[in-house]
Coordinates of C-alpha atoms in Angstrom, one line a residue:
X15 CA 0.7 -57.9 -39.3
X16 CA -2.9 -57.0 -38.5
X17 CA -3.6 -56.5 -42.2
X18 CA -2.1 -59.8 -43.8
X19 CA -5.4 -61.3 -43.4
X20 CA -7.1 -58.8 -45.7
X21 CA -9.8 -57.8 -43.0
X22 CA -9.2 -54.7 -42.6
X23 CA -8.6 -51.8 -45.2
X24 CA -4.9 -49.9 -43.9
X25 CA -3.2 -46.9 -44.9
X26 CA -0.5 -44.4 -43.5
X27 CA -4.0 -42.0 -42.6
X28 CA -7.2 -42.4 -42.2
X29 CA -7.8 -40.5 -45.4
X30 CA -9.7 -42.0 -48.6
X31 CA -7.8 -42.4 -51.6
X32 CA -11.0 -43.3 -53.1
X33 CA -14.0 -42.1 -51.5
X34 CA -16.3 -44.1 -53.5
X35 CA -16.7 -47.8 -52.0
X36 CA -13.8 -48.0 -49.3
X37 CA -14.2 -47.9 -46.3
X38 CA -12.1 -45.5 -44.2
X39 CA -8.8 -47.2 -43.4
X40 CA -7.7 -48.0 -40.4
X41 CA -4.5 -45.9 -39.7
X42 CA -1.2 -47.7 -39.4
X43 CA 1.0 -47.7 -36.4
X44 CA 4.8 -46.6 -37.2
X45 CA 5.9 -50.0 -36.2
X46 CA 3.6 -51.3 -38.5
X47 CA 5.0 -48.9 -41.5
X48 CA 8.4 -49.7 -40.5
X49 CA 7.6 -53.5 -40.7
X50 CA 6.3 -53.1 -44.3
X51 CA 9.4 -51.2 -45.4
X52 CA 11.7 -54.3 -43.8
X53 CA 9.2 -56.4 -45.7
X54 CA 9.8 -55.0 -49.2
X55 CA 13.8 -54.9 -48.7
X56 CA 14.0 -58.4 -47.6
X57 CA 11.7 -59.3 -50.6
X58 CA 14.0 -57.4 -53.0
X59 CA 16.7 -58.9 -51.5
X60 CA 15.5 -62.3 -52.0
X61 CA 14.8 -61.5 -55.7
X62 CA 18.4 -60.3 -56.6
X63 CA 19.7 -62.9 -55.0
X64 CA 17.5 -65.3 -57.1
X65 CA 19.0 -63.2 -60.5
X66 CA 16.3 -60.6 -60.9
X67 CA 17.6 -57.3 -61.4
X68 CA 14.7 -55.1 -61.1
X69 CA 12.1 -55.4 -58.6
X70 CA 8.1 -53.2 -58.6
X71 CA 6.7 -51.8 -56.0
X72 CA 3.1 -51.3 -56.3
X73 CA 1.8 -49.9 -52.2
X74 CA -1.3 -47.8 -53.3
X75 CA -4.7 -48.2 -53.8
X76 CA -4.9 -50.8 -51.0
X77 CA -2.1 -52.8 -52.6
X78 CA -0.1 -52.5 -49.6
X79 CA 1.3 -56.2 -49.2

């Protein structure tokens, strides 16, 4: 994923959520979304398998990963 790094600021759209500091994000393919939604079920299946019974998901604000 392009956006691991940190490098460059993502989103769904190339819309500001905040239009004071960020830059305008670079706009996400559909493989790309669908890679972070496998991402966040393989990581709350690795927590419920490790006993936890509740998992947060915080994807906004460029907290995508």
């Amino acid at each position: 994923m392009r956006f691991l790094k940190g490098e460059i600021n993502v989103a769904p759209s190339r819309i500001q959520a905040n239009p004071t500091g960020l830059t305008i994000p670079v706009e996400l393919t559909i493989e790309e979304i669908k890679e972070i939604i496998e991402t966040f079920g393989n990581s709350a299946r690795i927590a419920e398998q490790s006993g936890f019974d509740r998992v947060e998901i915080h994807g906004d604000h460029v907290h995508l990963c």
